[in-house]
Coordinates of C-alpha atoms in Angstrom, one line a residue:
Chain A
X1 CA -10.8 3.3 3.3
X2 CA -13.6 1.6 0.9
X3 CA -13.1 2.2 -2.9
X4 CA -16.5 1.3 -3.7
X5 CA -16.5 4.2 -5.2
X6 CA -13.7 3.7 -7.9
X7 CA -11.7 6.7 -7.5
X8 CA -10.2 8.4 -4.4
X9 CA -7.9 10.8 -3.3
X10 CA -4.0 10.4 -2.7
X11 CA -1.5 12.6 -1.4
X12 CA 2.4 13.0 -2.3
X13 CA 4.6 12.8 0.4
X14 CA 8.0 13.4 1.0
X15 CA 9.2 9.8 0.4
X16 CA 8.0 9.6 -3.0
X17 CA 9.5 12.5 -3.9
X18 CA 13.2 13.1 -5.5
X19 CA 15.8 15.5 -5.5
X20 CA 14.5 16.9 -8.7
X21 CA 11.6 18.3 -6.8
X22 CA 9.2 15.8 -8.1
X23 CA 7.4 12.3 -8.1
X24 CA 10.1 9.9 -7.8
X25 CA 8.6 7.7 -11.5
X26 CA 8.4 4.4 -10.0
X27 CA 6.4 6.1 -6.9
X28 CA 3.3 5.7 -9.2
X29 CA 3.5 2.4 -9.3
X30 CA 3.4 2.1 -5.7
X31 CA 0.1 4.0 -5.6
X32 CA -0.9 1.7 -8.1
X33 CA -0.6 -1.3 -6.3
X34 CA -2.2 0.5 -3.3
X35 CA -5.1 1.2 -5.2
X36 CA -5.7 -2.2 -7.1
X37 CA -5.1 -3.7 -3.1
X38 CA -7.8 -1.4 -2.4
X39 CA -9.7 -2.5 -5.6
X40 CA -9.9 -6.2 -4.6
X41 CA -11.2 -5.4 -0.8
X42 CA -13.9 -3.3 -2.2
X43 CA -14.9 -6.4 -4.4
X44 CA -14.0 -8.9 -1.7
X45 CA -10.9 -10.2 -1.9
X46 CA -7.2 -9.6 -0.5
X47 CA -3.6 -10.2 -1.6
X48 CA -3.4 -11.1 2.2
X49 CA -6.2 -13.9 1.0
X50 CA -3.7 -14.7 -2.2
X51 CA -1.0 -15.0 0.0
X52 CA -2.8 -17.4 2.5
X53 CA -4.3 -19.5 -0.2
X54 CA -8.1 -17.8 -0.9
X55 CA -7.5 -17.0 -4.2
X56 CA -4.6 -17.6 -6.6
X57 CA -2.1 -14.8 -6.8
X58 CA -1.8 -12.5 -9.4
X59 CA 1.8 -11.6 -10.4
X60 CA 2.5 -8.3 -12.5
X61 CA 3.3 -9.3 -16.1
X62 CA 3.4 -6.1 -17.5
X63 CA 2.9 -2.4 -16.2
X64 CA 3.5 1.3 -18.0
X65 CA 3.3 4.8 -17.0
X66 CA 3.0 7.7 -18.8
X67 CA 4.1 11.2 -17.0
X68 CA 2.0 14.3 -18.6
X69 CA 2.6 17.0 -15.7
X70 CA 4.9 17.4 -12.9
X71 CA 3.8 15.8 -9.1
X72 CA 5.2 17.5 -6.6
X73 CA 5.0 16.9 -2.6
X74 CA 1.5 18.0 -1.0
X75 CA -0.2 17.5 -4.1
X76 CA -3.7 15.8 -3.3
X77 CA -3.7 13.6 -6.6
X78 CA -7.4 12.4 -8.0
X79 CA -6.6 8.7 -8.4
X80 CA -9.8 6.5 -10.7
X81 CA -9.9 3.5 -12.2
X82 CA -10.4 4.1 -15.7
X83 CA -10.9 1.1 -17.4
X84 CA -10.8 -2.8 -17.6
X85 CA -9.3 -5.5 -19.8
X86 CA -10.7 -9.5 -18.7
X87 CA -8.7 -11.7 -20.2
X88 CA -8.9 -15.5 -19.6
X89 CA -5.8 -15.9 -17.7
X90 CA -5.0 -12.3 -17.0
X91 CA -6.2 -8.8 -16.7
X92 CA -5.7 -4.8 -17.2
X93 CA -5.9 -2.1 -15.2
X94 CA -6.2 1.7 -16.6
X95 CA -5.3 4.4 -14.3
X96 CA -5.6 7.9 -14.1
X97 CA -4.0 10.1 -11.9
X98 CA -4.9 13.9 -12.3
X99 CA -4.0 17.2 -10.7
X100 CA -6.6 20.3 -10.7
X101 CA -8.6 18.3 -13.4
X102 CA -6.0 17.4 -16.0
X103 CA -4.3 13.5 -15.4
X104 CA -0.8 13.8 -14.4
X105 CA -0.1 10.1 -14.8
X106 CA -1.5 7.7 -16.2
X107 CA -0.9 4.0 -15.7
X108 CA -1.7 0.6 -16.8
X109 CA -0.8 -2.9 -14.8
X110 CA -1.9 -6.2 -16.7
X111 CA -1.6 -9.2 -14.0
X112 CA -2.1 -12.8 -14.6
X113 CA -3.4 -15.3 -12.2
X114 CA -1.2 -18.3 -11.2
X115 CA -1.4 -21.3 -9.7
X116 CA 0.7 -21.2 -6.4
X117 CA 2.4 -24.6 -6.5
X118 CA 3.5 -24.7 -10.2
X119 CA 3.6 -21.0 -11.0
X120 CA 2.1 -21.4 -14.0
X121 CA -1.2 -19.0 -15.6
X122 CA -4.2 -20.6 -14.6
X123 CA -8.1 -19.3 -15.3
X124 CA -8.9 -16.3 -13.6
X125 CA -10.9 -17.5 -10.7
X126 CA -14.6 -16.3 -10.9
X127 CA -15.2 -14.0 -8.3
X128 CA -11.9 -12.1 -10.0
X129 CA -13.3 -12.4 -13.1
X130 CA -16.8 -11.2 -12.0
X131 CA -15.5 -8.1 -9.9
X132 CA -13.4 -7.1 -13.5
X133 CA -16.5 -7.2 -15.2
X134 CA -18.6 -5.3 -13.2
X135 CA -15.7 -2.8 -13.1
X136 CA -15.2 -2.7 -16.6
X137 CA -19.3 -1.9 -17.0
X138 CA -18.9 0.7 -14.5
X139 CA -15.3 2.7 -16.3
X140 CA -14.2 1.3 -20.0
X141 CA -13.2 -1.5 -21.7
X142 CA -9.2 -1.4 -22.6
X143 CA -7.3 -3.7 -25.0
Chain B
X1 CA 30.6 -7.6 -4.6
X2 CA 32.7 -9.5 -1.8
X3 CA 32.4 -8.0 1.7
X4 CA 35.8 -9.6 3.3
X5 CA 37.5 -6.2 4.0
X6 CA 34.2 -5.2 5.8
X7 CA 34.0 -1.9 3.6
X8 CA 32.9 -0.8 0.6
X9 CA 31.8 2.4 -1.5
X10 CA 28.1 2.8 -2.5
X11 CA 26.8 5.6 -4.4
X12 CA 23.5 7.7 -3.7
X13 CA 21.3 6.9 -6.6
X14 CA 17.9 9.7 -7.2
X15 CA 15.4 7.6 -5.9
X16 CA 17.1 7.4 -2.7
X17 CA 16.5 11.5 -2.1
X18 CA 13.8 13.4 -1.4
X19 CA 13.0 16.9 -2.7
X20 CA 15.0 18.4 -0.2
X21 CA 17.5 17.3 -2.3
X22 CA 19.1 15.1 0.0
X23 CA 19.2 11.4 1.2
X24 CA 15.6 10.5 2.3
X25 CA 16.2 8.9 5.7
X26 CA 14.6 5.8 6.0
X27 CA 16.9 5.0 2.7
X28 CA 20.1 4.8 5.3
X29 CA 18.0 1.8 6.2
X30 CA 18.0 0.2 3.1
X31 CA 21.8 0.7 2.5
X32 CA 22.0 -1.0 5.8
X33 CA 20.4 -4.1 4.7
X34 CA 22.4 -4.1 1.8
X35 CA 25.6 -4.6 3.4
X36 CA 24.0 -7.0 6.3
X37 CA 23.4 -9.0 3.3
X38 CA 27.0 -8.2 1.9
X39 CA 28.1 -9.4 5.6
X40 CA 26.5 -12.5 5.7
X41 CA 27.2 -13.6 2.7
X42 CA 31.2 -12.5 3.3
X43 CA 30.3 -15.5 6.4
X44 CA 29.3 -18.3 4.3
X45 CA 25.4 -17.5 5.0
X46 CA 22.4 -16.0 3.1
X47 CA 19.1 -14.3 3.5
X48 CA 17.7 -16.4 1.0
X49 CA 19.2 -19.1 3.0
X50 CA 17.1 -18.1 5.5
X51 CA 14.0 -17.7 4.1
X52 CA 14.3 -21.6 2.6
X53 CA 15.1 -22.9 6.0
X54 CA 18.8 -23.5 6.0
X55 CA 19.4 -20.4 8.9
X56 CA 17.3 -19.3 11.6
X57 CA 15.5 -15.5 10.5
X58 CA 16.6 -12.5 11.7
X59 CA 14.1 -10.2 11.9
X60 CA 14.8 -6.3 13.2
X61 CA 13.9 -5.8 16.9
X62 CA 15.9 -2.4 17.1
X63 CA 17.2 -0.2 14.6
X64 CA 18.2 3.9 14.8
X65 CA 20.3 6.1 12.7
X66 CA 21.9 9.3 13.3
X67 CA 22.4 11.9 10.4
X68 CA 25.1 14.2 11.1
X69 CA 25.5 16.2 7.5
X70 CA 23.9 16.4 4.2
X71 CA 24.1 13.5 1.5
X72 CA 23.6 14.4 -2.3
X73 CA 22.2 12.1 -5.4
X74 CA 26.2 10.9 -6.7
X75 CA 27.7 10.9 -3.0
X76 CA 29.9 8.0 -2.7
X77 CA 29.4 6.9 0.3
X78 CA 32.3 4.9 2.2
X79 CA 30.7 2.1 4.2
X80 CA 32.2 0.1 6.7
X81 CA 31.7 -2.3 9.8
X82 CA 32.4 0.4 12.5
X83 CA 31.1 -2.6 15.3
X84 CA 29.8 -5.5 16.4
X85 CA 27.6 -6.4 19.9
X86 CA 26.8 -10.0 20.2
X87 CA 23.9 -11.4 22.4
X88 CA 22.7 -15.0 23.1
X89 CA 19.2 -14.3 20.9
X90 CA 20.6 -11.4 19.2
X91 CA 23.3 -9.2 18.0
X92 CA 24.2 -5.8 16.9
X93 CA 26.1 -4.1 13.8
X94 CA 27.5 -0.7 13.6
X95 CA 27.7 1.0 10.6
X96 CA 29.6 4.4 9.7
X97 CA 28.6 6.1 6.2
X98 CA 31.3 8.7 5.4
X99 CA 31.7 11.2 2.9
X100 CA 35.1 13.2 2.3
X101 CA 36.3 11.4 5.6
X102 CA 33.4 12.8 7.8
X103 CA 30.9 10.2 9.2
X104 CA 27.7 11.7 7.5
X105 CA 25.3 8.8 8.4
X106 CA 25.9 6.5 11.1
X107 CA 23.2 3.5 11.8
X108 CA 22.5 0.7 14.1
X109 CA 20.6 -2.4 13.0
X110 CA 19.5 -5.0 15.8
X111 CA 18.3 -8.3 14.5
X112 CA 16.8 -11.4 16.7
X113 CA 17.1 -14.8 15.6
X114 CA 13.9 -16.4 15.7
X115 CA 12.5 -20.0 14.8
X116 CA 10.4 -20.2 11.5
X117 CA 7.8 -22.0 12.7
X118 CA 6.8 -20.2 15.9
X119 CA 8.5 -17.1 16.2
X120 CA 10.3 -17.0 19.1
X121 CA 13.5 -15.9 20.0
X122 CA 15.9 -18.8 20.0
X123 CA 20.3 -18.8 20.5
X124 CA 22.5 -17.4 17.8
X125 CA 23.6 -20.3 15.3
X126 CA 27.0 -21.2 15.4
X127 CA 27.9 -20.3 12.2
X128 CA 26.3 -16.5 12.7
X129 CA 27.7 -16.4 16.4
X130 CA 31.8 -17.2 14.7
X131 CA 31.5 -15.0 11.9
X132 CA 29.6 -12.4 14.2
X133 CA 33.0 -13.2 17.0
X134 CA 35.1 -12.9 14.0
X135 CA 33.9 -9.2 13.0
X136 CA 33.9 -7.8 16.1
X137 CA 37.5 -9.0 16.6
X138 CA 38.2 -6.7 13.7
X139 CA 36.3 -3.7 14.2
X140 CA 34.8 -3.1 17.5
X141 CA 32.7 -4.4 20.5
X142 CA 29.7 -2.3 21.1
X143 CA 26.8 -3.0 23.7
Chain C
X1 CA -7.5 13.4 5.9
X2 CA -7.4 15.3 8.6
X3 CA -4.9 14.8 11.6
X4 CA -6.9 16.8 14.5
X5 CA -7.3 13.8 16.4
X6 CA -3.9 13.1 16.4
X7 CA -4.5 9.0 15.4
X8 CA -5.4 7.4 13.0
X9 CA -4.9 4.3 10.6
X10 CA -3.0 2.9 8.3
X11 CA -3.1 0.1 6.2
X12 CA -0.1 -2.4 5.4
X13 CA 0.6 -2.5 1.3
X14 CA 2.7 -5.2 -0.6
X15 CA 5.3 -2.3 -1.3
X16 CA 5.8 -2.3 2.5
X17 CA 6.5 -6.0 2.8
X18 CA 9.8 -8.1 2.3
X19 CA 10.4 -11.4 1.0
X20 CA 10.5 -12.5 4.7
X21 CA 6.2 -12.1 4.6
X22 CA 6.0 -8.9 6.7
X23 CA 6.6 -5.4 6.8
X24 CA 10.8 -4.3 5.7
X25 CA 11.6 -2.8 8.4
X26 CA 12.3 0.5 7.4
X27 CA 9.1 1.0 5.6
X28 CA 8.1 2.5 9.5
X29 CA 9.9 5.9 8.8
X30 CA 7.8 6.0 5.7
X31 CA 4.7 5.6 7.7
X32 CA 5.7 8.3 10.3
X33 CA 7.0 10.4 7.5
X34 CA 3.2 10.7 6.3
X35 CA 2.1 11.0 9.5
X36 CA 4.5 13.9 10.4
X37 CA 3.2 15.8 7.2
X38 CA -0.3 15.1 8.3
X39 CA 0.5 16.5 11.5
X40 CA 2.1 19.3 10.4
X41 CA -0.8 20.1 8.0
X42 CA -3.4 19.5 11.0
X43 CA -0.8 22.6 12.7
X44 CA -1.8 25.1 9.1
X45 CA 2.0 23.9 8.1
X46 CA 3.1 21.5 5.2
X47 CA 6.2 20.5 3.9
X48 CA 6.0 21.9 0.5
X49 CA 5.7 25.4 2.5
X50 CA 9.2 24.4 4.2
X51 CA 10.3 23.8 0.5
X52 CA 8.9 26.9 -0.9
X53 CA 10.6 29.1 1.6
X54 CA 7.6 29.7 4.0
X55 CA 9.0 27.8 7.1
X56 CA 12.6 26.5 8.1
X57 CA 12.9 23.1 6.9
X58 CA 13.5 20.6 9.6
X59 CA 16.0 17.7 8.3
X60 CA 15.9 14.2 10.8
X61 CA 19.0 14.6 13.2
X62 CA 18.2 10.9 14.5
X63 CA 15.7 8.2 14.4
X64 CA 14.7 5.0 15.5
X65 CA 12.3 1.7 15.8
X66 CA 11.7 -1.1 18.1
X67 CA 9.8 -4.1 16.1
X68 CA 7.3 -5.6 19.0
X69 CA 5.5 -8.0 16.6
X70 CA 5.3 -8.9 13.0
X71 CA 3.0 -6.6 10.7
X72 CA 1.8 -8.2 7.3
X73 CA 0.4 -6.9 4.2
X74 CA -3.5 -6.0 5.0
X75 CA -3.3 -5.1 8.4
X76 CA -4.7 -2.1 9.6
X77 CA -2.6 -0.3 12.3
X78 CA -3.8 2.4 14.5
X79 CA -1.1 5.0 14.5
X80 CA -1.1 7.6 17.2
X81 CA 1.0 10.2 18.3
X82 CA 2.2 9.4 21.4
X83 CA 4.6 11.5 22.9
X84 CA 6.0 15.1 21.8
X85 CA 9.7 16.5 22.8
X86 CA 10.5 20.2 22.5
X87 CA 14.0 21.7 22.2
X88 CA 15.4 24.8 21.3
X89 CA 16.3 24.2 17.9
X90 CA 14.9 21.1 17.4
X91 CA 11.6 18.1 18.8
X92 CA 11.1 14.7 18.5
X93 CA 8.1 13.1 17.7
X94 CA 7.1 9.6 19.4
X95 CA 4.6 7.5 17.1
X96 CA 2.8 3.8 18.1
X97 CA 1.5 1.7 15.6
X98 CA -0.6 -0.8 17.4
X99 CA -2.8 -3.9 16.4
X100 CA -5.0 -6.0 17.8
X101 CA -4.6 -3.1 20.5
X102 CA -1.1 -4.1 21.3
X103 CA 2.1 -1.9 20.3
X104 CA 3.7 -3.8 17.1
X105 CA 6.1 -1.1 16.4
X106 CA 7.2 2.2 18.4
X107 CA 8.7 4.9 16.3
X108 CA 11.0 7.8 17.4
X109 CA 12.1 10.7 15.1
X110 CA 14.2 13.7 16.2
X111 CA 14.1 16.7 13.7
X112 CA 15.9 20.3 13.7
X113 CA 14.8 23.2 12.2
X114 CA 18.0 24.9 9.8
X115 CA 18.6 28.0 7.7
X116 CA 17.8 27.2 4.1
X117 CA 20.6 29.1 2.8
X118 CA 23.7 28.2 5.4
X119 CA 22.0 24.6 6.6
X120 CA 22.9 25.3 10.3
X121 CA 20.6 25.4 13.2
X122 CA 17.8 28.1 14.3
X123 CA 15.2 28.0 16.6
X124 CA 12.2 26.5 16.1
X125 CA 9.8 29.1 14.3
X126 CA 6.8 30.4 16.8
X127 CA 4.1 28.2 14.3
X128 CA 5.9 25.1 15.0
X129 CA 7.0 25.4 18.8
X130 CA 3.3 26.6 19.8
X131 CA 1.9 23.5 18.0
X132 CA 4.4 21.0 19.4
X133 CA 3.5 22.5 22.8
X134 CA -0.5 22.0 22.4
X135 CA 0.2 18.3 20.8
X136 CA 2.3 17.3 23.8
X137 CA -0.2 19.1 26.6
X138 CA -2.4 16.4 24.5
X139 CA 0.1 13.6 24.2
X140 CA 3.1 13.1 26.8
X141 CA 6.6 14.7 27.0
X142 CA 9.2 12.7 25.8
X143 CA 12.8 13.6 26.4
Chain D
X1 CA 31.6 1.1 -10.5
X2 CA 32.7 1.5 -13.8
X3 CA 29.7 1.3 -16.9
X4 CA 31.9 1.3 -19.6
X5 CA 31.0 -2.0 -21.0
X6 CA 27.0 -1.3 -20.9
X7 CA 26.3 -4.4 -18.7
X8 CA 27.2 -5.4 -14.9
X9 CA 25.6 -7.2 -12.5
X10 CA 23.3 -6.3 -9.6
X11 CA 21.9 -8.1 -6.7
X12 CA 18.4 -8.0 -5.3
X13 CA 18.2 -7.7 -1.9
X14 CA 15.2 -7.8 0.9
X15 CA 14.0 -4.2 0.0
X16 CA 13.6 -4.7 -3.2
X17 CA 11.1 -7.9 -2.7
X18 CA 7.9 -8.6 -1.5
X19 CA 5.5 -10.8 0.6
X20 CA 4.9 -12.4 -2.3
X21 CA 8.4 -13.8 -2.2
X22 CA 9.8 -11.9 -5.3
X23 CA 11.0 -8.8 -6.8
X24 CA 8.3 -6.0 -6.1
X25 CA 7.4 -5.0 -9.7
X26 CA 8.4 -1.7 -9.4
X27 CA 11.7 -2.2 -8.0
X28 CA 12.8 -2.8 -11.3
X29 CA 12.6 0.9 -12.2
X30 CA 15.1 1.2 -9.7
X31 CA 17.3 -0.3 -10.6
X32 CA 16.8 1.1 -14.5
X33 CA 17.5 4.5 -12.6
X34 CA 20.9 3.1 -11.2
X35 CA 22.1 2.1 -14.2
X36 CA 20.7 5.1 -16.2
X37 CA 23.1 7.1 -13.6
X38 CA 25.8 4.5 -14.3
X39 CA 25.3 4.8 -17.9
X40 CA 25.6 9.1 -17.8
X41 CA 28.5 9.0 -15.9
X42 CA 30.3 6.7 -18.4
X43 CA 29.4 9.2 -20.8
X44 CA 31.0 12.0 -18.4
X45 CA 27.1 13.3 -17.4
X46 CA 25.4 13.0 -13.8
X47 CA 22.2 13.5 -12.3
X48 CA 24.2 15.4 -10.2
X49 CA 24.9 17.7 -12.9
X50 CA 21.5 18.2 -14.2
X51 CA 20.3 19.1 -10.7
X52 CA 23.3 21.9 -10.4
X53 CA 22.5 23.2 -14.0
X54 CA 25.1 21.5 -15.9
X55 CA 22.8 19.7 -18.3
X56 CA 19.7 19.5 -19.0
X57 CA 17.7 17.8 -16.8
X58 CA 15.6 14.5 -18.6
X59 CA 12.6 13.9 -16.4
X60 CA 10.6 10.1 -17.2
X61 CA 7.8 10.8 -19.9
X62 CA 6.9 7.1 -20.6
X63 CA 8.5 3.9 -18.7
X64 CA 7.3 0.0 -19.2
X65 CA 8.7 -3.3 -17.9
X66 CA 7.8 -6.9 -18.8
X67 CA 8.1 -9.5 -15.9
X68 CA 8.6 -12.9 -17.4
X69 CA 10.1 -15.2 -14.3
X70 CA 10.0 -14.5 -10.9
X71 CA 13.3 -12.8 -9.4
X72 CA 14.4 -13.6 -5.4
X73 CA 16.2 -12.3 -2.9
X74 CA 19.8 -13.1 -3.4
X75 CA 19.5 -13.4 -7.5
X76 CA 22.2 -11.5 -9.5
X77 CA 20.6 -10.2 -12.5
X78 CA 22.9 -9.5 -15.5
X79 CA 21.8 -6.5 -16.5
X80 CA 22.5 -5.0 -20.3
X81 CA 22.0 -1.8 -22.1
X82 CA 19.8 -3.5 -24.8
X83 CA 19.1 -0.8 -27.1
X84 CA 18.4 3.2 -27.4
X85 CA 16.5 5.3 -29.6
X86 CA 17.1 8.8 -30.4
X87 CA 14.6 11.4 -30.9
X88 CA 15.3 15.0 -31.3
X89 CA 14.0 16.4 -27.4
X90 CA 13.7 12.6 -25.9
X91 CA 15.4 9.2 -26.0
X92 CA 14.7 5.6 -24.9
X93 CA 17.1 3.1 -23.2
X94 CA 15.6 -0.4 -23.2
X95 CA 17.5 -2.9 -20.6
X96 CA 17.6 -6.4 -20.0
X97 CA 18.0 -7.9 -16.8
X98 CA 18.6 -11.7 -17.2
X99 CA 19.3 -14.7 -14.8
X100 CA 20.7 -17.7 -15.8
X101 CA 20.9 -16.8 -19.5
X102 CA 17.3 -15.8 -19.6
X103 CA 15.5 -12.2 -19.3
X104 CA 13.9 -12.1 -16.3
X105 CA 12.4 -8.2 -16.7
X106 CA 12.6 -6.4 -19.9
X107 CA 12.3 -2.7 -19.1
X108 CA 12.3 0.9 -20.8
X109 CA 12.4 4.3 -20.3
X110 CA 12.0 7.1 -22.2
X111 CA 12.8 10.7 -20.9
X112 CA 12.7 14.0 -22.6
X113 CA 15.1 16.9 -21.8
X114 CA 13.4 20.1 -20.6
X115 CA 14.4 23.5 -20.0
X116 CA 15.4 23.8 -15.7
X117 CA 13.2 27.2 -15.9
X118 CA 10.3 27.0 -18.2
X119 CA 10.0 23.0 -18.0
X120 CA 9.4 23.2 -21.7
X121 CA 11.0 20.1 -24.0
X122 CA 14.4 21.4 -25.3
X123 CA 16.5 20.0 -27.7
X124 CA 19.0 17.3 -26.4
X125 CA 22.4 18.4 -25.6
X126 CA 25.0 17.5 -28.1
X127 CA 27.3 15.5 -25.7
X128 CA 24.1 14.0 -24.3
X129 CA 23.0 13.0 -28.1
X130 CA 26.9 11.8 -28.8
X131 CA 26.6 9.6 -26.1
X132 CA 23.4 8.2 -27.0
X133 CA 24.3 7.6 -30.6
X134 CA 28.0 5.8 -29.7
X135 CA 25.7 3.6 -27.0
X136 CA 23.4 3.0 -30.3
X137 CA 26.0 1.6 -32.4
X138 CA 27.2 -0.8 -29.7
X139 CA 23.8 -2.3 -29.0
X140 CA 20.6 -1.4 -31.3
X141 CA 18.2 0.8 -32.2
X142 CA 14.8 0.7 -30.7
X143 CA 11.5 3.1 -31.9

């Protein structure tokens, strides 16, 4: 469960599969936001919390993927967090997903914290910002 | 996009299969909500409606689906209102997904109205209860 | 990992969750979907052997879901197996998802082993049968 | 069902959100994949095809999407081919998804054609790279 560690293992399953055989491409994504969920609890905090009101939400502004190597059900994927941007108002996440030592996929998600009535980017609160830094000392900075 | 006639086509897209290189099931789920939404709007009424208070929710209390043959990435699937059951708290649709005139996919989606504040079951609202009354007259009752 | 124990748990991701604040209803079948493959795995089976030829796939024949209570993003269900059926040429799985030690949703899914090459229906292979027998002597029989 | 025109509309439904109230971020490569199938087939290509050895199959190597105002349940996005670039074993489609005049999500995709055996980058297939090039002409290029 914890992610202390910053990486972990994740396995393919059917559902995120395709008819081609392989890793449906938005299915990274979803391990992704699994992940940076993870992420936040191991430094804390919760989307259930930005939901409830804890901490101000942090909407997806951007997000890429790049696909090196076919996924295919079964596979046990090595997911780590692989670096960190800290912006003022928003932040990056670098991750990379890799199969028998070589990445498979790797993505970046940059999310920006808002404020809940207005919508609007606000400062990223501090414990965020502190939990991205200490990350980001622990993996790479990103730009 | 109306729903009047109660059916419509809808095509399999890839990331609704699975690399068995069919429909992954859960998706006949998602087609379902598609056309409940279809439905109510067809009525006069809205999920979004729902959600900013001008309906009572309708959460799923039941749902089951039965898969009878094989559906491909570029089916197109013929959809339609096969039957309605209507309760005092909740009601009933039954769908039929056919492909070359063979039900391939047929699903059953039990919803409960509920207030928004505490979550309990509460009666049908008029306006869902006619246009449910309405259906049924045209397709089927089912219990 | 491992599924020896037959239970385990299962946290609730923003990808499972609707608009409505909890989990979309059929994000359920995705969460017995990995639970099938891990108990298939914990039997020395997998899925991607079913794809590769090495066991007789076993397609969903029916499914279904009764909602208890509302699941959100963050919670942590304990999902057990909780009831095993055995036919000829095909079994049905029974799952619980429980929180807070109270059933929130009960899953059923009904799956029947086929020829690869002609899609119809054979009896389940020895591997499978033998380990649906010693889940159920550990679970219930479901019919 | 029709793509001729390289634009339709498309309406988000309760799947495709989140707790969060709005379009789950990678929902939006769904629907890039729907209209990418849309967009083949008005060319006289399917996935369909590439999966039955037709044509080549194009497998994601790079995808991205820009979020800049929050999509609901219920919205209908006008969605628009935007532009296409044109390498020698890979293209790029870049879409637009607007409400209310705006762009709402700003996605692309880039996929490569491979070889079905080897999984080795092929050349595109001429009435694959005709299509491309008329679609070019009737929106813009892209790099």
């Amino acid at each position: 469960m914890g992610f202390e560690r910053l990486h972990d293992h994740w396995t393919v399953r059917l559902g995120h599969t395709d008819a081609a055989g392989v890793m449906f491409f938005p299915a990274a994504f979803e391990v992704e936001q699994e992940f940076f969920e993870r992420w936040l609890e191991a430094g804390g905090m919760s989307v259930r919390g930005m939901l409830e009101g804890a901490l101000a939400p942090t909407p997806v502004v951007h997000c890429e993927a790049e696909y090196r190597r076919p996924v295919r059900v079964g596979d046990r994927l090595a997911v780590r967090l692989a670096g960190v941007g800290v912006g003022r108002k928003s932040f990056e996440l670098a991750w990379e997903m890799a199969l028998d030592g070589a990445v498979a996929v790797a993505v970046r998600v940059r999310r920006s914290s808002i404020d809940r009535a207005s919508g609007h980017a606000v400062d990223l609160p501090p414990e965020l910002r502190s939990w991205l830094e200490s990350s980001q000392a622990r993996t790479a900075a990103i730009t």
